[in-house]
PDB file of C-alpha atoms in Angstrom:
ATOM      1  CA  MET A  11      -0.136  -0.169  -0.127  1.00 83.00           C
ATOM      2  CA  LYS A  12       2.879   2.186   0.918  1.00 83.00           C
ATOM      3  CA  GLU A  13       4.057   2.465  -2.467  1.00 89.00           C
ATOM      4  CA  TYR A  14       0.796   2.857  -4.499  1.00 90.00           C
ATOM      5  CA  VAL A  15      -0.224   5.389  -1.823  1.00 93.00           C
ATOM      6  CA  ALA A  16       3.147   7.695  -2.192  1.00 93.00           C
ATOM      7  CA  SER A  17       2.420   7.985  -6.133  1.00 95.00           C
ATOM      8  CA  ILE A  18      -0.737   9.491  -5.288  1.00 95.00           C
ATOM      9  CA  VAL A  19       0.429  11.838  -2.849  1.00 96.00           C
ATOM     10  CA  PRO A  20       3.513  13.702  -1.802  1.00 95.00           C
ATOM     11  CA  VAL A  21       5.721  11.389   0.788  1.00 94.00           C
ATOM     12  CA  GLU A  22       5.437  14.154   3.459  1.00 95.00           C
ATOM     13  CA  ASN A  23       1.685  13.650   3.689  1.00 96.00           C
ATOM     14  CA  ILE A  24       1.636  10.111   4.793  1.00 96.00           C
ATOM     15  CA  ARG A  25       1.886   9.057   8.297  1.00 96.00           C
ATOM     16  CA  PHE A  26       2.329   5.686   9.796  1.00 95.00           C
ATOM     17  CA  ARG A  27       1.523   4.971  13.730  1.00 97.00           C
ATOM     18  CA  GLU A  28       0.290   8.759  13.940  1.00 98.00           C
ATOM     19  CA  PRO A  29      -1.170   9.235  17.181  1.00 98.00           C
ATOM     20  CA  MET A  30      -4.914  10.135  17.327  1.00 98.00           C
ATOM     21  CA  ARG A  31      -4.826  12.245  20.568  1.00 97.00           C
ATOM     22  CA  ASN A  32      -3.165  14.820  18.433  1.00 97.00           C
ATOM     23  CA  HIS A  33      -5.895  15.226  16.290  1.00 97.00           C
ATOM     24  CA  THR A  34      -9.006  15.245  18.562  1.00 97.00           C
ATOM     25  CA  SER A  35     -10.480  17.639  20.786  1.00 97.00           C
ATOM     26  CA  PHE A  36     -10.592  15.358  23.483  1.00 98.00           C
ATOM     27  CA  ARG A  37      -6.920  14.721  23.212  1.00 98.00           C
ATOM     28  CA  THR A  38      -7.385  10.927  23.746  1.00 98.00           C
ATOM     29  CA  GLY A  39      -6.684   7.994  21.369  1.00 98.00           C
ATOM     30  CA  GLY A  40      -4.154   5.485  20.139  1.00 98.00           C
ATOM     31  CA  GLU A  41      -2.476   5.016  17.080  1.00 98.00           C
ATOM     32  CA  VAL A  42      -3.760   4.685  13.595  1.00 97.00           C
ATOM     33  CA  ASP A  43      -2.073   2.322  10.905  1.00 95.00           C
ATOM     34  CA  CYS A  44      -1.862   5.213   8.263  1.00 96.00           C
ATOM     35  CA  MET A  45      -3.098   8.803   8.027  1.00 97.00           C
ATOM     36  CA  ILE A  46      -3.029  10.438   4.700  1.00 97.00           C
ATOM     37  CA  MET A  47      -3.245  14.071   3.998  1.00 97.00           C
ATOM     38  CA  ILE A  48      -5.053  15.026   0.994  1.00 96.00           C
ATOM     39  CA  ASP A  49      -4.500  18.280  -1.240  1.00 96.00           C
ATOM     40  CA  ASN A  50      -7.389  17.750  -3.843  1.00 96.00           C
ATOM     41  CA  ALA A  51     -10.072  16.034  -5.454  1.00 96.00           C
ATOM     42  CA  GLN A  52      -8.246  14.054  -7.915  1.00 97.00           C
ATOM     43  CA  GLN A  53      -5.929  12.646  -4.926  1.00 97.00           C
ATOM     44  CA  LEU A  54      -8.925  11.833  -3.190  1.00 97.00           C
ATOM     45  CA  GLY A  55     -10.577   9.874  -5.947  1.00 96.00           C
ATOM     46  CA  LYS A  56      -7.478   7.820  -6.400  1.00 96.00           C
ATOM     47  CA  LEU A  57      -7.198   6.944  -3.003  1.00 96.00           C
ATOM     48  CA  LEU A  58     -10.732   6.146  -2.269  1.00 96.00           C
ATOM     49  CA  ASN A  59     -11.102   3.854  -5.344  1.00 94.00           C
ATOM     50  CA  TYR A  60      -7.939   2.134  -4.115  1.00 95.00           C
ATOM     51  CA  LEU A  61      -9.140   1.285  -0.819  1.00 95.00           C
ATOM     52  CA  TYR A  62     -12.377   0.445  -1.870  1.00 93.00           C
ATOM     53  CA  VAL A  63     -11.172  -2.070  -4.359  1.00 93.00           C
ATOM     54  CA  THR A  64      -8.547  -3.515  -1.898  1.00 94.00           C
ATOM     55  CA  GLY A  65     -11.043  -3.616   0.866  1.00 94.00           C
ATOM     56  CA  ASN A  66      -8.872  -1.282   3.387  1.00 93.00           C
ATOM     57  CA  ASP A  67     -11.074   0.189   6.337  1.00 95.00           C
ATOM     58  CA  TYR A  68     -10.571   3.957   6.027  1.00 95.00           C
ATOM     59  CA  PHE A  69     -12.370   7.032   8.209  1.00 96.00           C
ATOM     60  CA  LEU A  70     -12.706  10.731   6.822  1.00 96.00           C
ATOM     61  CA  LEU A  71     -11.495  12.986   9.255  1.00 96.00           C
ATOM     62  CA  GLY A  72     -12.823  16.502  10.359  1.00 91.00           C
ATOM     63  CA  ASN A  73     -11.233  18.789  12.478  1.00 94.00           C
ATOM     64  CA  GLY A  74     -11.715  15.545  15.203  1.00 95.00           C
ATOM     65  CA  THR A  75     -14.083  17.667  17.398  1.00 95.00           C
ATOM     66  CA  ASN A  76     -16.909  15.190  17.550  1.00 94.00           C
ATOM     67  CA  LEU A  77     -14.891  12.196  17.716  1.00 97.00           C
ATOM     68  CA  LEU A  78     -13.549   9.586  20.455  1.00 98.00           C
ATOM     69  CA  VAL A  79     -10.801   7.296  19.097  1.00 98.00           C
ATOM     70  CA  SER A  80     -10.089   3.967  20.725  1.00 98.00           C
ATOM     71  CA  ASP A  81      -7.225   3.978  23.063  1.00 98.00           C
ATOM     72  CA  LYS A  82      -5.946   0.736  21.094  1.00 98.00           C
ATOM     73  CA  GLY A  83      -5.882   3.049  17.910  1.00 97.00           C
ATOM     74  CA  TYR A  84      -7.492   2.246  14.334  1.00 97.00           C
ATOM     75  CA  ASP A  85      -6.205  -0.465  12.183  1.00 95.00           C
ATOM     76  CA  GLY A  86      -6.995   1.336   8.927  1.00 95.00           C
ATOM     77  CA  VAL A  87      -6.404   4.561   7.409  1.00 97.00           C
ATOM     78  CA  VAL A  88      -7.542   8.111   8.344  1.00 98.00           C
ATOM     79  CA  ILE A  89      -8.015  10.596   5.655  1.00 97.00           C
ATOM     80  CA  LYS A  90      -7.349  14.272   6.349  1.00 96.00           C
ATOM     81  CA  PHE A  91      -8.304  17.054   4.413  1.00 94.00           C
ATOM     82  CA  GLY A  92      -4.917  19.202   4.192  1.00 88.00           C
ATOM     83  CA  PRO A  93      -4.976  22.909   4.042  1.00 91.00           C
ATOM     84  CA  LYS A  94      -5.286  23.112   0.356  1.00 94.00           C
ATOM     85  CA  MET A  95      -8.571  21.997   0.491  1.00 96.00           C
ATOM     86  CA  SER A  96      -9.854  24.738   2.880  1.00 96.00           C
ATOM     87  CA  ARG A  97     -10.343  27.388  -0.299  1.00 97.00           C
ATOM     88  CA  ILE A  98     -13.377  30.085   0.798  1.00 98.00           C
ATOM     89  CA  HIS A  99     -14.731  31.818  -2.399  1.00 98.00           C
ATOM     90  CA  VAL A 100     -17.436  34.317  -2.097  1.00 98.00           C
ATOM     91  CA  ASP A 101     -19.629  35.390  -5.070  1.00 98.00           C
ATOM     92  CA  GLY A 102     -22.264  37.990  -4.115  1.00 97.00           C
ATOM     93  CA  GLU A 103     -24.503  36.461  -1.487  1.00 98.00           C
ATOM     94  CA  ARG A 104     -22.833  33.042  -2.005  1.00 98.00           C
ATOM     95  CA  ILE A 105     -20.106  31.423  -0.365  1.00 98.00           C
ATOM     96  CA  TYR A 106     -18.274  28.259  -2.154  1.00 98.00           C
ATOM     97  CA  VAL A 107     -16.268  26.758   0.605  1.00 98.00           C
ATOM     98  CA  GLN A 108     -14.321  23.498   0.412  1.00 98.00           C
ATOM     99  CA  ALA A 109     -14.674  20.716   3.201  1.00 97.00           C
ATOM    100  CA  GLY A 110     -11.487  21.532   4.873  1.00 96.00           C
ATOM    101  CA  ALA A 111     -12.334  24.971   5.782  1.00 97.00           C
ATOM    102  CA  LEU A 112     -13.322  25.565   9.491  1.00 97.00           C
ATOM    103  CA  LEU A 113     -16.895  26.579  10.225  1.00 97.00           C
ATOM    104  CA  SER A 114     -15.176  29.499  12.303  1.00 96.00           C
ATOM    105  CA  GLN A 115     -13.365  30.498   9.750  1.00 96.00           C
ATOM    106  CA  THR A 116     -16.185  30.666   7.021  1.00 98.00           C
ATOM    107  CA  ALA A 117     -18.253  32.550   9.524  1.00 98.00           C
ATOM    108  CA  LYS A 118     -15.621  34.969   9.992  1.00 97.00           C
ATOM    109  CA  ARG A 119     -15.376  35.641   6.174  1.00 98.00           C
ATOM    110  CA  ALA A 120     -18.851  35.956   5.752  1.00 98.00           C
ATOM    111  CA  MET A 121     -19.036  38.702   8.626  1.00 98.00           C
ATOM    112  CA  GLU A 122     -15.983  40.549   6.668  1.00 97.00           C
ATOM    113  CA  GLU A 123     -18.170  40.567   3.385  1.00 98.00           C
ATOM    114  CA  GLY A 124     -21.122  41.786   5.033  1.00 98.00           C
ATOM    115  CA  LEU A 125     -23.026  38.564   4.789  1.00 98.00           C
ATOM    116  CA  THR A 126     -25.684  37.333   7.555  1.00 98.00           C
ATOM    117  CA  GLY A 127     -26.844  33.748   8.527  1.00 97.00           C
ATOM    118  CA  MET A 128     -23.797  32.028   9.665  1.00 98.00           C
ATOM    119  CA  GLU A 129     -23.550  33.916  12.977  1.00 97.00           C
ATOM    120  CA  PHE A 130     -24.452  30.874  14.797  1.00 96.00           C
ATOM    121  CA  ALA A 131     -20.901  28.958  13.618  1.00 96.00           C
ATOM    122  CA  ALA A 132     -18.694  31.306  14.654  1.00 92.00           C
ATOM    123  CA  GLY A 133     -17.941  29.286  18.034  1.00 90.00           C
ATOM    124  CA  ILE A 134     -18.104  25.869  16.323  1.00 93.00           C
ATOM    125  CA  PRO A 135     -14.777  24.233  16.330  1.00 91.00           C
ATOM    126  CA  GLY A 136     -15.631  21.715  13.451  1.00 93.00           C
ATOM    127  CA  SER A 137     -14.877  21.609   9.731  1.00 96.00           C
ATOM    128  CA  ILE A 138     -17.368  22.600   7.064  1.00 97.00           C
ATOM    129  CA  GLY A 139     -17.518  19.114   5.824  1.00 96.00           C
ATOM    130  CA  GLY A 140     -17.996  17.626   9.377  1.00 95.00           C
ATOM    131  CA  GLY A 141     -20.515  20.421   9.995  1.00 96.00           C
ATOM    132  CA  ILE A 142     -22.409  19.563   7.003  1.00 97.00           C
ATOM    133  CA  VAL A 143     -22.202  15.857   7.798  1.00 96.00           C
ATOM    134  CA  MET A 144     -24.095  16.260  10.973  1.00 95.00           C
ATOM    135  CA  ASN A 145     -25.967  19.197  10.417  1.00 96.00           C
ATOM    136  CA  ALA A 146     -23.967  21.083  13.032  1.00 95.00           C
ATOM    137  CA  GLY A 147     -26.074  23.968  14.646  1.00 94.00           C
ATOM    138  CA  ALA A 148     -26.066  26.264  17.416  1.00 93.00           C
ATOM    139  CA  PHE A 149     -28.145  29.471  19.060  1.00 93.00           C
ATOM    140  CA  ASP A 150     -31.043  28.240  16.966  1.00 91.00           C
ATOM    141  CA  GLY A 151     -29.208  27.775  13.749  1.00 96.00           C
ATOM    142  CA  GLU A 152     -27.689  25.105  11.729  1.00 96.00           C
ATOM    143  CA  MET A 153     -26.117  24.307   8.589  1.00 98.00           C
ATOM    144  CA  SER A 154     -29.208  23.021   6.986  1.00 97.00           C
ATOM    145  CA  GLN A 155     -30.579  26.733   6.674  1.00 97.00           C
ATOM    146  CA  ILE A 156     -28.010  28.001   4.556  1.00 98.00           C
ATOM    147  CA  VAL A 157     -26.439  24.864   2.447  1.00 98.00           C
ATOM    148  CA  ASP A 158     -27.938  25.058  -0.899  1.00 97.00           C
ATOM    149  CA  ASN A 159     -25.802  22.419  -2.856  1.00 97.00           C
ATOM    150  CA  VAL A 160     -23.082  19.753  -1.457  1.00 98.00           C
ATOM    151  CA  THR A 161     -20.501  18.546  -3.945  1.00 98.00           C
ATOM    152  CA  VAL A 162     -19.494  14.768  -2.649  1.00 98.00           C
ATOM    153  CA  MET A 163     -17.576  12.026  -4.031  1.00 97.00           C
ATOM    154  CA  ASN A 164     -18.391   8.118  -3.408  1.00 94.00           C
ATOM    155  CA  GLU A 165     -16.202   5.431  -2.509  1.00 92.00           C
ATOM    156  CA  SER A 166     -15.414   4.770  -6.501  1.00 90.00           C
ATOM    157  CA  GLY A 167     -13.943   8.124  -6.792  1.00 92.00           C
ATOM    158  CA  GLU A 168     -17.216   9.512  -8.544  1.00 94.00           C
ATOM    159  CA  ILE A 169     -18.090  13.079  -7.905  1.00 97.00           C
ATOM    160  CA  MET A 170     -21.922  13.887  -7.100  1.00 96.00           C
ATOM    161  CA  GLU A 171     -24.048  17.250  -6.613  1.00 97.00           C
ATOM    162  CA  LEU A 172     -26.461  17.270  -3.857  1.00 97.00           C
ATOM    163  CA  THR A 173     -29.264  19.805  -3.279  1.00 96.00           C
ATOM    164  CA  ARG A 174     -30.708  20.855  -0.116  1.00 94.00           C
ATOM    165  CA  ASP A 175     -33.668  18.795  -0.938  1.00 93.00           C
ATOM    166  CA  THR A 176     -31.817  15.746  -0.958  1.00 95.00           C
ATOM    167  CA  MET A 177     -29.560  15.982   1.738  1.00 96.00           C
ATOM    168  CA  GLU A 178     -32.199  14.720   4.287  1.00 95.00           C
ATOM    169  CA  PHE A 179     -31.146  16.960   6.876  1.00 96.00           C
ATOM    170  CA  GLY A 180     -32.465  16.224  10.087  1.00 94.00           C
ATOM    171  CA  TYR A 181     -31.522  17.078  13.744  1.00 93.00           C
ATOM    172  CA  ARG A 182     -27.350  16.191  13.906  1.00 92.00           C
ATOM    173  CA  THR A 183     -27.692  14.197  10.585  1.00 94.00           C
ATOM    174  CA  SER A 184     -27.905  14.183   6.890  1.00 96.00           C
ATOM    175  CA  VAL A 185     -28.056  11.668   4.127  1.00 94.00           C
ATOM    176  CA  ILE A 186     -24.036  11.510   4.100  1.00 94.00           C
ATOM    177  CA  LYS A 187     -23.664  10.552   7.614  1.00 89.00           C
ATOM    178  CA  ASN A 188     -24.820   6.753   6.795  1.00 82.00           C
ATOM    179  CA  ARG A 189     -23.343   6.731   3.041  1.00 87.00           C
ATOM    180  CA  SER A 190     -19.887   6.417   2.148  1.00 85.00           C
ATOM    181  CA  PHE A 191     -19.717  10.038   0.333  1.00 94.00           C
ATOM    182  CA  ALA A 192     -16.878  12.310   1.328  1.00 96.00           C
ATOM    183  CA  VAL A 193     -17.977  15.989   1.104  1.00 97.00           C
ATOM    184  CA  LEU A 194     -15.581  17.985  -1.219  1.00 98.00           C
ATOM    185  CA  GLU A 195     -17.135  21.404  -1.029  1.00 98.00           C
ATOM    186  CA  ALA A 196     -20.727  23.501  -0.349  1.00 98.00           C
ATOM    187  CA  GLU A 197     -22.069  26.224  -1.825  1.00 98.00           C
ATOM    188  CA  LEU A 198     -24.008  28.324   1.089  1.00 98.00           C
ATOM    189  CA  ARG A 199     -26.536  31.024   0.388  1.00 98.00           C
ATOM    190  CA  LEU A 200     -26.629  34.010   2.639  1.00 98.00           C
ATOM    191  CA  HIS A 201     -27.952  37.513   2.699  1.00 97.00           C
ATOM    192  CA  LYS A 202     -26.750  41.031   2.906  1.00 98.00           C
ATOM    193  CA  GLY A 203     -26.739  42.355   6.351  1.00 97.00           C
ATOM    194  CA  ASP A 204     -25.044  45.157   8.433  1.00 97.00           C
ATOM    195  CA  ARG A 205     -21.420  44.273   9.219  1.00 97.00           C
ATOM    196  CA  GLU A 206     -21.135  45.864  12.854  1.00 97.00           C
ATOM    197  CA  GLU A 207     -24.704  44.052  13.680  1.00 97.00           C
ATOM    198  CA  ILE A 208     -23.265  40.646  12.566  1.00 98.00           C
ATOM    199  CA  CYS A 209     -20.076  41.085  14.169  1.00 97.00           C
ATOM    200  CA  ALA A 210     -22.083  41.933  17.480  1.00 97.00           C
ATOM    201  CA  ARG A 211     -24.113  38.810  17.036  1.00 97.00           C
ATOM    202  CA  MET A 212     -21.113  36.597  16.683  1.00 96.00           C
ATOM    203  CA  GLU A 213     -19.215  38.523  20.013  1.00 96.00           C
ATOM    204  CA  ASP A 214     -22.502  37.950  22.019  1.00 96.00           C
ATOM    205  CA  PHE A 215     -22.728  33.943  20.810  1.00 95.00           C
ATOM    206  CA  THR A 216     -19.254  33.916  21.951  1.00 93.00           C
ATOM    207  CA  ALA A 217     -19.338  35.734  25.182  1.00 95.00           C
ATOM    208  CA  ARG A 218     -22.405  33.307  25.750  1.00 94.00           C
ATOM    209  CA  ARG A 219     -20.058  30.211  24.868  1.00 94.00           C
ATOM    210  CA  LYS A 220     -17.603  31.426  27.398  1.00 93.00           C
ATOM    211  CA  ALA A 221     -20.051  31.742  29.893  1.00 94.00           C
ATOM    212  CA  LYS A 222     -21.669  28.472  30.060  1.00 94.00           C
ATOM    213  CA  GLN A 223     -19.343  25.952  28.235  1.00 96.00           C
ATOM    214  CA  PRO A 224     -16.179  24.504  29.825  1.00 97.00           C
ATOM    215  CA  LEU A 225     -13.900  25.643  26.992  1.00 95.00           C
ATOM    216  CA  GLU A 226     -10.949  25.610  29.343  1.00 96.00           C
ATOM    217  CA  TYR A 227     -10.989  21.633  29.116  1.00 97.00           C
ATOM    218  CA  PRO A 228     -10.609  19.536  25.886  1.00 98.00           C
ATOM    219  CA  SER A 229     -13.793  17.989  25.311  1.00 97.00           C
ATOM    220  CA  ALA A 230     -16.058  17.127  22.234  1.00 96.00           C
ATOM    221  CA  GLY A 231     -19.009  19.660  22.715  1.00 94.00           C
ATOM    222  CA  SER A 232     -22.200  18.196  23.752  1.00 94.00           C
ATOM    223  CA  VAL A 233     -21.925  14.420  24.153  1.00 97.00           C
ATOM    224  CA  PHE A 234     -25.509  13.567  23.641  1.00 97.00           C
ATOM    225  CA  LYS A 235     -28.044  14.488  21.273  1.00 95.00           C
ATOM    226  CA  ARG A 236     -31.250  16.430  22.475  1.00 94.00           C
ATOM    227  CA  PRO A 237     -33.957  14.045  23.452  1.00 95.00           C
ATOM    228  CA  GLU A 238     -37.257  15.171  22.080  1.00 93.00           C
ATOM    229  CA  GLY A 239     -38.814  17.397  24.794  1.00 94.00           C
ATOM    230  CA  TYR A 240     -35.701  17.573  27.093  1.00 96.00           C
ATOM    231  CA  TYR A 241     -32.458  19.025  27.317  1.00 96.00           C
ATOM    232  CA  ALA A 242     -29.765  16.305  27.823  1.00 97.00           C
ATOM    233  CA  GLY A 243     -27.652  18.512  30.267  1.00 97.00           C
ATOM    234  CA  LYS A 244     -30.197  19.323  32.355  1.00 97.00           C
ATOM    235  CA  LEU A 245     -31.548  15.303  32.662  1.00 98.00           C
ATOM    236  CA  ILE A 246     -27.670  14.536  33.481  1.00 98.00           C
ATOM    237  CA  MET A 247     -27.500  17.268  35.981  1.00 98.00           C
ATOM    238  CA  ASP A 248     -31.029  16.290  37.682  1.00 98.00           C
ATOM    239  CA  SER A 249     -29.663  12.636  37.659  1.00 98.00           C
ATOM    240  CA  GLY A 250     -26.835  13.875  40.338  1.00 98.00           C
ATOM    241  CA  LEU A 251     -24.054  13.526  37.692  1.00 98.00           C
ATOM    242  CA  ARG A 252     -22.576  16.879  37.754  1.00 98.00           C
ATOM    243  CA  GLY A 253     -18.892  16.518  38.524  1.00 98.00           C
ATOM    244  CA  CYS A 254     -19.074  12.789  38.324  1.00 98.00           C
ATOM    245  CA  ARG A 255     -15.709  11.288  37.210  1.00 98.00           C
ATOM    246  CA  VAL A 256     -14.217   8.040  36.032  1.00 98.00           C
ATOM    247  CA  GLY A 257     -10.619   8.387  35.867  1.00 98.00           C
ATOM    248  CA  GLY A 258      -9.501  11.541  34.309  1.00 98.00           C
ATOM    249  CA  ALA A 259     -12.910  12.093  32.693  1.00 98.00           C
ATOM    250  CA  GLN A 260     -15.771  14.343  34.142  1.00 98.00           C
ATOM    251  CA  VAL A 261     -19.096  15.476  33.943  1.00 98.00           C
ATOM    252  CA  SER A 262     -18.493  19.129  33.686  1.00 98.00           C
ATOM    253  CA  GLU A 263     -19.319  21.127  36.611  1.00 97.00           C
ATOM    254  CA  LYS A 264     -19.935  24.029  34.227  1.00 97.00           C
ATOM    255  CA  HIS A 265     -22.424  22.479  31.678  1.00 97.00           C
ATOM    256  CA  CYS A 266     -23.501  18.889  32.530  1.00 98.00           C
ATOM    257  CA  GLY A 267     -23.806  18.229  28.708  1.00 97.00           C
ATOM    258  CA  PHE A 268     -20.247  18.301  28.338  1.00 98.00           C
ATOM    259  CA  ILE A 269     -17.740  15.627  29.378  1.00 98.00           C
ATOM    260  CA  VAL A 270     -14.409  16.958  29.807  1.00 98.00           C
ATOM    261  CA  ASN A 271     -10.932  15.750  29.732  1.00 98.00           C
ATOM    262  CA  THR A 272      -9.238  16.986  32.937  1.00 98.00           C
ATOM    263  CA  GLY A 273      -5.778  16.282  32.096  1.00 95.00           C
ATOM    264  CA  ASN A 274      -5.007  12.573  32.247  1.00 95.00           C
ATOM    265  CA  ALA A 275      -8.211  11.149  30.524  1.00 98.00           C
ATOM    266  CA  THR A 276      -8.256   7.913  28.596  1.00 98.00           C
ATOM    267  CA  SER A 277     -10.773   7.513  25.859  1.00 98.00           C
ATOM    268  CA  GLU A 278     -11.930   4.309  27.952  1.00 98.00           C
ATOM    269  CA  ASP A 279     -12.688   6.787  30.862  1.00 98.00           C
ATOM    270  CA  ILE A 280     -14.678   9.040  28.618  1.00 98.00           C
ATOM    271  CA  ALA A 281     -16.759   5.936  27.007  1.00 98.00           C
ATOM    272  CA  GLU A 282     -17.233   4.443  30.509  1.00 98.00           C
ATOM    273  CA  LEU A 283     -18.557   7.755  32.216  1.00 98.00           C
ATOM    274  CA  MET A 284     -20.522   7.882  28.872  1.00 98.00           C
ATOM    275  CA  ASP A 285     -22.118   4.638  29.737  1.00 98.00           C
ATOM    276  CA  GLU A 286     -22.550   5.578  33.447  1.00 98.00           C
ATOM    277  CA  VAL A 287     -24.582   8.845  32.338  1.00 98.00           C
ATOM    278  CA  ARG A 288     -26.839   7.100  30.133  1.00 98.00           C
ATOM    279  CA  GLU A 289     -27.504   4.389  32.761  1.00 98.00           C
ATOM    280  CA  ARG A 290     -28.539   6.897  35.407  1.00 98.00           C
ATOM    281  CA  VAL A 291     -30.489   9.285  33.058  1.00 98.00           C
ATOM    282  CA  LYS A 292     -32.554   6.203  31.988  1.00 98.00           C
ATOM    283  CA  GLU A 293     -33.109   4.784  35.296  1.00 98.00           C
ATOM    284  CA  ARG A 294     -34.145   8.006  36.883  1.00 97.00           C
ATOM    285  CA  PHE A 295     -36.427   9.497  33.882  1.00 97.00           C
ATOM    286  CA  ARG A 296     -36.947   6.537  31.545  1.00 97.00           C
ATOM    287  CA  VAL A 297     -35.174   8.401  28.559  1.00 98.00           C
ATOM    288  CA  THR A 298     -32.194   6.905  26.734  1.00 97.00           C
ATOM    289  CA  LEU A 299     -29.558   9.480  25.568  1.00 98.00           C
ATOM    290  CA  GLU A 300     -28.312   9.146  22.034  1.00 96.00           C
ATOM    291  CA  PRO A 301     -24.654   9.854  21.615  1.00 96.00           C
ATOM    292  CA  GLU A 302     -23.771  12.965  19.318  1.00 94.00           C
ATOM    293  CA  ILE A 303     -20.165  11.870  19.198  1.00 94.00           C
ATOM    294  CA  VAL A 304     -18.689   9.216  16.818  1.00 95.00           C
ATOM    295  CA  LYS A 305     -16.368   6.410  18.447  1.00 97.00           C
ATOM    296  CA  LEU A 306     -13.700   5.002  15.980  1.00 97.00           C
ATOM    297  CA  GLY A 307     -11.823   1.839  16.943  1.00 97.00           C
ATOM    298  CA  ASP A 308     -12.722  -0.869  19.394  1.00 96.00           C
ATOM    299  CA  PHE A 309     -13.934  -0.168  22.781  1.00 95.00           C
TER     300      PHE A 309
END
């Protein structure tokens, strides 16, 4: 595999036995067999087709902000978009942005262009690609409200265009989430607004995040999806789990919807604490919490 991959991407873009703790916001996780940085769609198409034909397992990595990687690592290939896959182009009220760009970068660019509609994403640490796959959102805004078209690639390397209507956006999900599609680029439709007002809203959202969320610790944001009719954080708090710990993992005392790495947590600590939280909430309220984060590897 090494020789073929080296014929597709530069050797410096290939890393073997790469520690995944360096690529996740939890700052945990073992080594991946091979990590490959992609610079363009042509490289990705050749690589995906090769992995598909040879039967190699692979995982498409965004910014690692919604991911828990096993301490045992991952026996497969992790594909990550490099800086050359993060172009942002503005044309009138539309933004054409590649999957590797950060949501926060794109929201800032929109503000600079006087475009409103993406302020909610200013503090979300993920990438455009990951944000579209999971329909990321905050403060009553989400990607489904601004995405017009998405360019994706299937496992055979074929490129397709998906419209907003075919994306099947839902709460923290999309048609891509359970399909072998890689997001390449998205077309976002925004609207002209007052730059100062847009900036003020973004600053307000940022201040509210700092006040309510444990941003001083490594975490993956909200661990569980919001159950219909409830708030996960409140259910966890009312179950007496504020500050509950397993090893170095802790239910945040600041926001019970977060599990934080207090400094020396392992992925197993976090996974065990997640299980404890789910069991206690189900026992107390008969509500089953559904994880929002993705697990990679064997637990």
